[in-house]
Short mmCIF file of C-alpha atoms and ligand atoms in Angstrom, two decimals:
data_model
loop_
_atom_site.label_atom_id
_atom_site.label_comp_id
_atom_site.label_asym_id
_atom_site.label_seq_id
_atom_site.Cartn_x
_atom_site.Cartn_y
_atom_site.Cartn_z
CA UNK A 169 37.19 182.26 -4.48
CA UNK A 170 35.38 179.86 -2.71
CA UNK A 171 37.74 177.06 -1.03
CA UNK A 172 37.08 173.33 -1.80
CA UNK A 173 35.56 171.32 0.92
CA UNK A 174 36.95 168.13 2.11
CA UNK A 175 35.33 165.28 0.40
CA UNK A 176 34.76 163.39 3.78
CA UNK A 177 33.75 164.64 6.68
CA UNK A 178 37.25 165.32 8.41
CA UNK A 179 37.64 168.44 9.87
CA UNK A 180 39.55 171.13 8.06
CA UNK A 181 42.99 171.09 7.49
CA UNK A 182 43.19 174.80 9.64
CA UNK A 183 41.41 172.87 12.54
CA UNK A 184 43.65 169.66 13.33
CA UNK A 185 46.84 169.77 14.91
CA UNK A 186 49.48 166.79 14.50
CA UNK A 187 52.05 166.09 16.12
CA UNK A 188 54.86 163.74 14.55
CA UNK A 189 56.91 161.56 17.24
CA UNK A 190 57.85 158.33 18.79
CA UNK A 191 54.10 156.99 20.35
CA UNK A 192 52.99 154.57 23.13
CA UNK A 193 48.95 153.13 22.56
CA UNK A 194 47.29 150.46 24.69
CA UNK A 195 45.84 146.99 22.50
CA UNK A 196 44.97 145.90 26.57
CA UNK A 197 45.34 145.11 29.83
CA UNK A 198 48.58 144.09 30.59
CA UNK A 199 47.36 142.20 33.56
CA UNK A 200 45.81 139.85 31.11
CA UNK A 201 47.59 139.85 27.55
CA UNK A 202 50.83 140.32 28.94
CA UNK A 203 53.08 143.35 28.79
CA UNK A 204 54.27 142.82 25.39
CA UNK A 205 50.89 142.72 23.58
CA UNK A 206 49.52 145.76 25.73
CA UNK A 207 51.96 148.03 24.85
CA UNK A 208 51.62 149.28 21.19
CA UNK A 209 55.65 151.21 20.42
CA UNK A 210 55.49 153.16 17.29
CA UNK A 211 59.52 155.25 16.70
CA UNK A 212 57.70 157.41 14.24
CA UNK A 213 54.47 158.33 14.96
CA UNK A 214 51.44 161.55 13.97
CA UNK A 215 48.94 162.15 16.62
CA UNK A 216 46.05 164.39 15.15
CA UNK A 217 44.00 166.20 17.33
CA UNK A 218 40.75 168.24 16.40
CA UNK A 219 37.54 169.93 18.14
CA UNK A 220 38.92 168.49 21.81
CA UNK A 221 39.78 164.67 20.51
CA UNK A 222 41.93 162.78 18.24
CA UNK A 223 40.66 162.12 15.34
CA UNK A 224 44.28 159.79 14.42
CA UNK A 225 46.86 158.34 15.48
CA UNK A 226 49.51 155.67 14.52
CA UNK A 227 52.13 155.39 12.03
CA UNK A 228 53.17 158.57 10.46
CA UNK A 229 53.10 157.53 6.75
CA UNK A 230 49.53 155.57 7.30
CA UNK A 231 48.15 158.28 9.01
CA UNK A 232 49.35 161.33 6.77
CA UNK A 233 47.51 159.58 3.76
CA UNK A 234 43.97 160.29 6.13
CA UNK A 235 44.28 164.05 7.06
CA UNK A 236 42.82 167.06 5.07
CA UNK A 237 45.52 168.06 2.25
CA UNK A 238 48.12 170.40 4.19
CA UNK A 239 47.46 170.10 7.55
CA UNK A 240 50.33 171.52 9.13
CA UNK A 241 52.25 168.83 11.43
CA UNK A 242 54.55 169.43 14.21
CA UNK A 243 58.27 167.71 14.39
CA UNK A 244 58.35 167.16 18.03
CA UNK A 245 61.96 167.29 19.51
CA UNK A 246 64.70 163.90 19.37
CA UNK A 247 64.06 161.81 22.00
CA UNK A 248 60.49 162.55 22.37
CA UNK A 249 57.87 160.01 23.40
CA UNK A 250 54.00 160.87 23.47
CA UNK A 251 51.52 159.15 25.49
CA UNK A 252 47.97 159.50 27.15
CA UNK A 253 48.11 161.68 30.19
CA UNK A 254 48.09 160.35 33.81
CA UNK A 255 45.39 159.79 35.74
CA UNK A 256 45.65 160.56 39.37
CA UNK A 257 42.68 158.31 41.19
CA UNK A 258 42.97 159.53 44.69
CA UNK A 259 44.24 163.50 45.29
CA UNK A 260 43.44 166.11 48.28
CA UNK A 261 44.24 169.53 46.88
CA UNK A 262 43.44 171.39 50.21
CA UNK A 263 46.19 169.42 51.54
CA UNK A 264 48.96 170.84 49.25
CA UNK A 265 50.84 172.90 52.18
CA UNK A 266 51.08 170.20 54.42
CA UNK A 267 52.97 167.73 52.14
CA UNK A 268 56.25 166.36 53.95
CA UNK A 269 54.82 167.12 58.02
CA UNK A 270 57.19 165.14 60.28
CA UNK A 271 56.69 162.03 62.29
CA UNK A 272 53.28 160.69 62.65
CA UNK A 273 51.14 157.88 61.46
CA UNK A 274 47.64 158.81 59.80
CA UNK A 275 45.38 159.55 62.53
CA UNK A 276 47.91 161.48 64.27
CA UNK A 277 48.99 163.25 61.18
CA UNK A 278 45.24 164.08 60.07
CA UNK A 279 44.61 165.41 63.55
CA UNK A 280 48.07 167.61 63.82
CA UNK A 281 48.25 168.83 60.09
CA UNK A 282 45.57 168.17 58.03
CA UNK A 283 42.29 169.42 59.82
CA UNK A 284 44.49 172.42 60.64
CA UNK A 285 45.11 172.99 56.86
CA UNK A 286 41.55 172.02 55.47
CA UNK A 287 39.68 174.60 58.25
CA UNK A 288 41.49 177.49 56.04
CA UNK A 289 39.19 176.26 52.72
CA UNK A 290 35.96 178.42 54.03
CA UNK A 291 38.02 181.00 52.53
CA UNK A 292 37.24 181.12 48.97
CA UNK A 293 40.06 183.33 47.52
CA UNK A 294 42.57 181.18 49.40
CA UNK A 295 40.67 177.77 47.85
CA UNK A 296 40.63 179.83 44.45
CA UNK A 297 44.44 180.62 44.97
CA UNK A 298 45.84 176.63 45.86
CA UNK A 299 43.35 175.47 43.46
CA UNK A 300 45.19 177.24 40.83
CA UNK A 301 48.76 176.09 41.81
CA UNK A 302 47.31 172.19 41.96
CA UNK A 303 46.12 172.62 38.71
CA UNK A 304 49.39 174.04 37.28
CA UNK A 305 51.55 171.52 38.89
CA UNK A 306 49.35 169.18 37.86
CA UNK A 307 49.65 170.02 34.09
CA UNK A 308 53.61 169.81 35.19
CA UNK A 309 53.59 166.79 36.14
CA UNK A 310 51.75 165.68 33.05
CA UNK A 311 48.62 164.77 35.54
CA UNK A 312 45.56 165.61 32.89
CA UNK A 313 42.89 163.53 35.14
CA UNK A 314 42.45 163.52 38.76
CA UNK A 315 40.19 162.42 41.32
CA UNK A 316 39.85 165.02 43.76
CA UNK A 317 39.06 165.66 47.69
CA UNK A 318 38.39 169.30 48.87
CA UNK A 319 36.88 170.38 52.07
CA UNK A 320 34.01 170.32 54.51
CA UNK A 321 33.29 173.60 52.84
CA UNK A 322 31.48 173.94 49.46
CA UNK A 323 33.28 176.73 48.65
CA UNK A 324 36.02 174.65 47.93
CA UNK A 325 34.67 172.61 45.43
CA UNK A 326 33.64 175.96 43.64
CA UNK A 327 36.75 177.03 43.41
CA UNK A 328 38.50 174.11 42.01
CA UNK A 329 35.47 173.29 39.23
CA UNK A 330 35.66 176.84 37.82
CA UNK A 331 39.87 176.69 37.71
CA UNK A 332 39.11 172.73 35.70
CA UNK A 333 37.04 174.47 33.97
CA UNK A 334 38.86 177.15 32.98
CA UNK A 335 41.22 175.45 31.56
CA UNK A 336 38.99 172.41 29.88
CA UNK A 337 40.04 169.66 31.90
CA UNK A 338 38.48 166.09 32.78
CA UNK A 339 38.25 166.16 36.56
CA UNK A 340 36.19 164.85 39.16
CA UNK A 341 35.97 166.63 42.79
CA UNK A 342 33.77 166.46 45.88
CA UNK A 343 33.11 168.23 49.50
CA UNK A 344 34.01 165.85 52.14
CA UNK A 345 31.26 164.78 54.26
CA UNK A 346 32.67 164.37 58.07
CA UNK A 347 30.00 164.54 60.98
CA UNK A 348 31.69 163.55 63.79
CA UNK A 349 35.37 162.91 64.92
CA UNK A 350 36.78 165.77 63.72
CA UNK A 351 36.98 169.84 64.74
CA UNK A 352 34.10 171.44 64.92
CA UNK A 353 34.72 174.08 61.83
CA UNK A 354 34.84 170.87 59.92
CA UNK A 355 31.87 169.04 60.94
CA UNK A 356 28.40 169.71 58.56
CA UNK A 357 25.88 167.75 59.17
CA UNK A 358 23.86 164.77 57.36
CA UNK A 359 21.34 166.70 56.45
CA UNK A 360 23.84 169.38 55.64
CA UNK A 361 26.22 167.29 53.56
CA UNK A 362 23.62 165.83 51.55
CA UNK A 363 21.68 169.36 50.59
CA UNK A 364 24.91 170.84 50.05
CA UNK A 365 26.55 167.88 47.93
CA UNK A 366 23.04 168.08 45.89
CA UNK A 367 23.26 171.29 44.92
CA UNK A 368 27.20 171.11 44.07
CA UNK A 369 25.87 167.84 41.58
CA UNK A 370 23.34 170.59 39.72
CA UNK A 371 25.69 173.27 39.64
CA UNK A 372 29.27 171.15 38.27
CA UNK A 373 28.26 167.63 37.78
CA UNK A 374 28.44 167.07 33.57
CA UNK A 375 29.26 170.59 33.28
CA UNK A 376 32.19 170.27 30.09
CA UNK A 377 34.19 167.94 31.06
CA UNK A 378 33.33 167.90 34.72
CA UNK A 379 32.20 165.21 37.39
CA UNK A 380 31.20 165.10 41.34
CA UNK A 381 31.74 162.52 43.20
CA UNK A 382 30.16 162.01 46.37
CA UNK A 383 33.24 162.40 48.76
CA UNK A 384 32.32 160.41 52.73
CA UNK A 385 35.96 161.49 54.26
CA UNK A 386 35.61 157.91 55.36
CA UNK A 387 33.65 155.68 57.88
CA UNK A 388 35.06 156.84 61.39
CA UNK A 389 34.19 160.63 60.56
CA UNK A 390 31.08 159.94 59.27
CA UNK A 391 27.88 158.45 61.29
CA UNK A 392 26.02 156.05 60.32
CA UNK A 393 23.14 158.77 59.15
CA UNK A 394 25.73 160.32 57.19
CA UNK A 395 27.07 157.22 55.47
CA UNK A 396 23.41 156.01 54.76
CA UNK A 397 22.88 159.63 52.93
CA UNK A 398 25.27 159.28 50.76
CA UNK A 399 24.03 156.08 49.49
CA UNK A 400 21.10 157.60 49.37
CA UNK A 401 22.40 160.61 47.04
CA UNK A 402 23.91 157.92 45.27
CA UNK A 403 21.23 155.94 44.25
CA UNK A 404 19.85 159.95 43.29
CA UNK A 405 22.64 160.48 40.83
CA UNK A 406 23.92 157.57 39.41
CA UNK A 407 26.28 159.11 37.22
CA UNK A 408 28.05 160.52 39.68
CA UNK A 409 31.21 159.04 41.29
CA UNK A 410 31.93 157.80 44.88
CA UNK A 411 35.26 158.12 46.71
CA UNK A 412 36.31 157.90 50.22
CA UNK A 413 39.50 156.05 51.97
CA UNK A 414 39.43 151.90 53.35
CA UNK A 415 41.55 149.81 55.31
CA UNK A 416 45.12 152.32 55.07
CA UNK A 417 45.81 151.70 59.17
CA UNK A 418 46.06 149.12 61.80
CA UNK A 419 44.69 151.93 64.19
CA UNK A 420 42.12 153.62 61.83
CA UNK A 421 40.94 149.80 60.69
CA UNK A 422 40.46 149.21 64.70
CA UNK A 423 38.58 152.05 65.24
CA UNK A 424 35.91 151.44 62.52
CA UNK A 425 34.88 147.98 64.04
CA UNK A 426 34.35 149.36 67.02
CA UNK A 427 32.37 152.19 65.53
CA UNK A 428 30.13 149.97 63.51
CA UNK A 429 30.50 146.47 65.45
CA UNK A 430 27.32 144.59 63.18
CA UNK A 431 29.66 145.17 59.82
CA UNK A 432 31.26 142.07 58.68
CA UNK A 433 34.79 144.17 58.29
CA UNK A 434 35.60 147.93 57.13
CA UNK A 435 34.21 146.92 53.17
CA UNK A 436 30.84 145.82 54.40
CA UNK A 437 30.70 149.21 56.40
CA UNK A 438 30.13 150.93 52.75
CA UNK A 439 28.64 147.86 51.37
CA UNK A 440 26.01 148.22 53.84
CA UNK A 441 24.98 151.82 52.69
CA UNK A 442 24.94 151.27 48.97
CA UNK A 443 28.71 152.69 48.38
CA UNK A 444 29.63 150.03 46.12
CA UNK A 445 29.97 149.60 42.85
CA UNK A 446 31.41 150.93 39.11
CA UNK A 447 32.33 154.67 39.99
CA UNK A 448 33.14 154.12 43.53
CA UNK A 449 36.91 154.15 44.47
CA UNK A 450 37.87 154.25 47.46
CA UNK A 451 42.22 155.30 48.69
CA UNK A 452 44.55 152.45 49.71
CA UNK A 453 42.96 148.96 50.22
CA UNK A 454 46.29 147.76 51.72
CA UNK A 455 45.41 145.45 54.76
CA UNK A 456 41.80 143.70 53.06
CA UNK A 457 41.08 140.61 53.80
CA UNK A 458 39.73 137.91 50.88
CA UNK A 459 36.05 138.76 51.23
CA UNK A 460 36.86 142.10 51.13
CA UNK A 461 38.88 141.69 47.82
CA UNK A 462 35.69 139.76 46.66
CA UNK A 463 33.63 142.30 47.56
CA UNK A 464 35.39 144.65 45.52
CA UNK A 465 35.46 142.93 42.52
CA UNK A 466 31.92 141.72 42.48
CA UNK A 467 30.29 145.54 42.99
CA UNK A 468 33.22 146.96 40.44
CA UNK A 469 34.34 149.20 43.04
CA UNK A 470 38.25 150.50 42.45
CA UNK A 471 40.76 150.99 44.79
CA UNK A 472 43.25 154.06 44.45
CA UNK A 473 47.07 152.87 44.87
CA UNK A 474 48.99 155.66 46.70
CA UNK A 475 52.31 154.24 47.14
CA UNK A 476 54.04 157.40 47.96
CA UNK A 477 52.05 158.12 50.73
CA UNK A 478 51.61 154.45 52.02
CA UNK A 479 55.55 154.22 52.57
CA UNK A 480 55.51 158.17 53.99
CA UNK A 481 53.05 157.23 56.62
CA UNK A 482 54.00 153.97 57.42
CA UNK A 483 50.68 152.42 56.98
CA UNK A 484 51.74 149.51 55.35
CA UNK A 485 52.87 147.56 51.86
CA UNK A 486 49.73 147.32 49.14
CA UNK A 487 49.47 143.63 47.71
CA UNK A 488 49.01 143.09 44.10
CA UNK A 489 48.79 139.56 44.06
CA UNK A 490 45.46 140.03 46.09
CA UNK A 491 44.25 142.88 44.04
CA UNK A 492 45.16 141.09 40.72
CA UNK A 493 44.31 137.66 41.91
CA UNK A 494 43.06 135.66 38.77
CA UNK A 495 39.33 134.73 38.45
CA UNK A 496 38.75 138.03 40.79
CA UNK A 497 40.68 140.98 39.39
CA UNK A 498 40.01 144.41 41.32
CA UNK A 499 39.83 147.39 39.24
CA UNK A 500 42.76 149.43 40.58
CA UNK A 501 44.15 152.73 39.52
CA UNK A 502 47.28 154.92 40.90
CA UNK A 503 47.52 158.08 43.10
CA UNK A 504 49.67 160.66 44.36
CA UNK A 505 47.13 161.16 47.66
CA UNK A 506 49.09 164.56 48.66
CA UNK A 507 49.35 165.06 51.58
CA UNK A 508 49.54 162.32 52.71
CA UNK A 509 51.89 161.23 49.59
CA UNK A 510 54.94 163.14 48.98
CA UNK A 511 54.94 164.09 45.22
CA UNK A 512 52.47 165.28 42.10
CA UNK A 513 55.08 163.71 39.94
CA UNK A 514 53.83 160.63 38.06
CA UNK A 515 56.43 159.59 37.68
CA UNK A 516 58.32 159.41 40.84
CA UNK A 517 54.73 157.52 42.52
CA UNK A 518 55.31 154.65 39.55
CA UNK A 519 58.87 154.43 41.10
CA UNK A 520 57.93 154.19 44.17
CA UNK A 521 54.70 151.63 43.03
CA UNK A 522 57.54 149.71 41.90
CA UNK A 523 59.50 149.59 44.92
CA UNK A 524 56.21 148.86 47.38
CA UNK A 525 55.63 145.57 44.36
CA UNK A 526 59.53 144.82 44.71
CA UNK A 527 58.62 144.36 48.56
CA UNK A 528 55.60 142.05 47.97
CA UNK A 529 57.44 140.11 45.85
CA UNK A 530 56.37 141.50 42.36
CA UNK A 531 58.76 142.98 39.77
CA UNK A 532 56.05 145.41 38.58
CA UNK A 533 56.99 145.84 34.13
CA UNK A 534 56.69 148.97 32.94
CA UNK A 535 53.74 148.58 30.64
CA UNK A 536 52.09 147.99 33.64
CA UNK A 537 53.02 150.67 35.77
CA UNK A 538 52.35 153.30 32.99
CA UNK A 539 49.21 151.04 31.92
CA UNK A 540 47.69 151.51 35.57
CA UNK A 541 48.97 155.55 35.30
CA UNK A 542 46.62 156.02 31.92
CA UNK A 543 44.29 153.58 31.05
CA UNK A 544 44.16 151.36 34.25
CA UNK A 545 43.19 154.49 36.34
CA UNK A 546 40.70 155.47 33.59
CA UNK A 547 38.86 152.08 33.86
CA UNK A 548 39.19 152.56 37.50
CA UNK A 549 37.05 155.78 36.99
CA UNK A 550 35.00 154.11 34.43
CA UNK A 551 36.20 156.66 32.06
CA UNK A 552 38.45 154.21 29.98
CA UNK A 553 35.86 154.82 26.79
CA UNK A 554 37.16 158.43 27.15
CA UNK A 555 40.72 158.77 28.42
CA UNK A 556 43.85 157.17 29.17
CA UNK A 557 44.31 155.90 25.01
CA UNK A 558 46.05 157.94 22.08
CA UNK A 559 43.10 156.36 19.77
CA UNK A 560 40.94 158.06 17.19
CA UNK A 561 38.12 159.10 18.92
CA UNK A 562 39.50 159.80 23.23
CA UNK A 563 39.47 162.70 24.54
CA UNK A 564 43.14 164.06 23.20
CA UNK A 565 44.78 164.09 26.64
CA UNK A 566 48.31 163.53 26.44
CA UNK A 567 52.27 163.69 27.53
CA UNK A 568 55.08 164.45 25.81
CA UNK A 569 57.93 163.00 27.80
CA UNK A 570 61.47 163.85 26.86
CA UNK A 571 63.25 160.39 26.92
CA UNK A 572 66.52 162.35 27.87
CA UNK A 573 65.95 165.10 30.59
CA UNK A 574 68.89 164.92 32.71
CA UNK A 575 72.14 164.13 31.97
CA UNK A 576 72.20 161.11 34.13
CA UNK A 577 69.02 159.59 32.47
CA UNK A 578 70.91 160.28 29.22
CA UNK A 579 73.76 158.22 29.53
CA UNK A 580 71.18 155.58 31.56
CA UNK A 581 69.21 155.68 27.92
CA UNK A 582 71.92 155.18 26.18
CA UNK A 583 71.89 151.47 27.27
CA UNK A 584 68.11 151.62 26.73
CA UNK A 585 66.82 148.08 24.80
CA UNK A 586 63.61 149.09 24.06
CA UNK A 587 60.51 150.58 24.75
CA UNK A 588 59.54 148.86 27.94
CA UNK A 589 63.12 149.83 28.91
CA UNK A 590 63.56 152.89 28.33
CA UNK A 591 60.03 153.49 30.48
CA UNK A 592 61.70 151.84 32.94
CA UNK A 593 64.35 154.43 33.34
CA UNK A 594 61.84 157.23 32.84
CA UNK A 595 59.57 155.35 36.15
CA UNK A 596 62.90 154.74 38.17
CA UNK A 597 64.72 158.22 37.45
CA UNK A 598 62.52 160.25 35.91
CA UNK A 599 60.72 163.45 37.59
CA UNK A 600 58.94 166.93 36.63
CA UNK A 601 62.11 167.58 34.09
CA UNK A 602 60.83 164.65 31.99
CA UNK A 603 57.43 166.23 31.12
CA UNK A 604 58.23 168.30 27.63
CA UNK A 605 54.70 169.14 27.20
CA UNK A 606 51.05 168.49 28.23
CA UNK A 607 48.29 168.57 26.07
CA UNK A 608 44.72 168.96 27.49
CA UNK A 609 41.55 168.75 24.81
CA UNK A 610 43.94 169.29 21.65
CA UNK A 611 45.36 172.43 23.10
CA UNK A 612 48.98 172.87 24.53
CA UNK A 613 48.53 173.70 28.26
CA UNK A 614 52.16 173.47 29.43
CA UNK A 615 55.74 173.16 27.35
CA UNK A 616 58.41 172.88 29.68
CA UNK A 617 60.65 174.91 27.45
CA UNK A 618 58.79 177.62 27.27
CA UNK A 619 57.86 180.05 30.02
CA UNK A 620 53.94 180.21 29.39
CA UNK A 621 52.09 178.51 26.64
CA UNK A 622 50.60 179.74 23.82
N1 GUN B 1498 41.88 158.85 55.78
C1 GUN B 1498 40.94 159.79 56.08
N2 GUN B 1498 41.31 161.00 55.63
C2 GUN B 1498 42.50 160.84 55.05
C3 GUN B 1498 43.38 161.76 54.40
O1 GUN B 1498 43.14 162.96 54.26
N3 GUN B 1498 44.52 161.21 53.90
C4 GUN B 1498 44.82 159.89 54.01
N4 GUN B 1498 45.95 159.43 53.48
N5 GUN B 1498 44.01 159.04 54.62
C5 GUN B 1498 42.85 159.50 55.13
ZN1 ZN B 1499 43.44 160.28 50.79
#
């Protein structure tokens, strides 16, 4: 017997999964409605997913009344809390062994741990082998975006794109271009960097779900020839992204003035090569002065937050009043930046965002800090029409956090007021043990309670 077809066009009931919980949505930016508008709390929720997106979400009763007639739904476990995955803006996965080297500031620390490290990525089984583990702690950590660094080498960039693609993840990667300034196995060329940063663009760029960003290690290891092809490969591929690093360091902020002495300050370096603008984002922004800022937010160029890493190398305290200052507002998104930060854990960076905010004088909410973690870092990426939302329609990327994953969170909770509270606790005590399960294109891609996924 023939089966009846669904009178609308919703998929079949065999091809959605829902999943019935407590749910966190974004109605906007908390930076400008306020944390208690932004946040959307529903205690009983259904998220459907089908085909790679959700196709509902909201209210359980509402939303049962719109799916196909017995579409099986999940009962997620007490104490559950779903949300869109996190969105890691700034990342070096070559850099994954060096996380936690002793006692130096960055340029030190890039010359005595990192270069070391990032020579090894000519060798592609190695790249293939720590691209995997990034990606797996990644989907640990409940990390279901990033934007990522790899090598001099191309090789490396390979390897990571076919693991994202493997497993049907949003990602965006790029070779580092570094001419000068740094050992010689990981110097190319400008000529070099561009050619071989073209032909990664045709082979990954828009390939699923896929992106390459043109990746300038940043200006002091790139001449000027190098810096001016990359705007040039820009202006070549518009849809592709732009990321390198600005203004982390006294010493490294020095050093660029005297290595391009006609630029206004380190921001007009890029500006003056045509890497500004919506899809660039460039890693730490902490000591910018105001034309700088208003540099920024005139071109739409983002700026990564990497608190961890900030307070690990002692470069300095990243201020939000300047970022967020009204009229002006900075697109700004958060990052882990291992190596040089200290953790993949969400989580634990929010905490620490926190703490760097406490120190400038800002008692960061929480529907900001997880705002910035999903949909903040999306817009940052201009990707905000695609990720970081559980709305009909995104790309059905998401978290399920257990609300209760240690004992000493538990009996935190149980004082819990609300919603913005109780992801308070999660930000300030929360770790790996909190992420129940991540969800990447509809499809379950890690349960913590269970030793490998369906
Ligand atoms: N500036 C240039 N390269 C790097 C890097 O790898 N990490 C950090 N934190 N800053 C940089
Ligand atoms: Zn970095």
């Amino acid at each position: 017997m023939k089966r009846a077809r669904p009178a609308s066009n919703a998929p079949a009931a065999d091809a959605v999964v829902a999943l019935r919980g407590a749910m966190i949505a974004w109605r906007g930016d908390p930076f400008v409605v306020g944390a208690k508008r932004a946040l959307a709390h529903d205690p009983d929720a259904i998220v459907a997913m089908a085909q790679g997106r959700i196709v509902a979400a909201g209210p359980a009763a509402a939303v049962r009344r719109t799916l196909p007639p017995r579409t099986p739904i999940e009962r997620l476990p007490r104490d559950s809390l779903m949300l869109p995955g996190f969105v890691d803006c700034h990342v070096h996965y070559p850099q994954l062994a060096v996380t936690g080297s002793h006692g130096s500031a960055l340029l030190d620390w890039l010359t005595r741990y990192t270069f070391p490290a990032e020579a090894a990525f000519g060798d592609a089984p190695l790249a293939g082998r720590v691209a995997r583990d990034y990606l797996d702690e990644n989907l640990r950590q409940g990390i279901t975006t990033a934007s990522v660094f790899c090598t001099v080498h191309a090789a490396s960039v390979d390897a990571l794109m076919r693991e994202a693609a493997k497993r049907s993840l949003r990602l965006i990667a790029g070779k580092v271009l570094m001419d000068r300034h740094a050992p010689r196995a990981l110097r190319d060329t400008a000529r070099r960097g561009y050619d071989e940063s073209k032909a990664l663009i045709a082979r990954w760029h828009g390939r699923g779900r896929l992106g390459y960003a043109i990746t300038p290690r940043f200006a002091a290891t790139s001449s000027p020839a190098q810096l001016e092809a990359a705007g040039a490969l820009w202006r070549e591929h518009r849809g592709c992204w732009v990321q390198s690093h600005v203004s982390e360091n006294y010493a490294e902020i020095a050093w660029v003035k005297k290595l391009y002495p006609r630029a206004r300050d380190y921001v007009d370096v890029y500006a003056r090569y045509g890497l500004l603008g919506r899809r660039a984002i460039y890693g730490h922004g902490i000591h910018l002065a105001e034309r700088e800022w208003r540099a920024l937010a005139a071109s739409g160029t983002a700026i990564a937050h990497c608190p961890t890493s900030n307070l690990f190398l002692g470069s300095g305290l990243f201020r939000w009043e300047r970022a967020k200052k009204p009229g002006r507002p900075v697109h700004v998104g958060m990052a882990t930046d291992v190596g040089g930060g200290t953790t993949l854990s969400f989580l634990r960076t929010l905490g620490e965002a926190y703490k760097v905010a406490q120190l400038g004088g800002w008692s960061m909410p929480p529907a900001h800090a997880f705002w910035l973690a999903t949909q903040g870092g999306a817009r940052a990426l201009d990707l905000d029409d695609r990720i970081g939302n559980l709305v009909p329609g995104a790309e059905a990327d998401l978290v399920v956090l257990d609300l209760k994953s240690t004992p000493f969170i538990a009996q935190r909770m149980a004082r819990a007021r609300d919603v913005h509270d109780a992801l308070f606790v999660q930000m300030t005590l929360g770790d790996d043990r909190a992420i129940r399960q991540t969800w990447i294109a509809g499809r379950l891609a890690h349960d913590r309670d269970r030793a490998t996924p369906p």
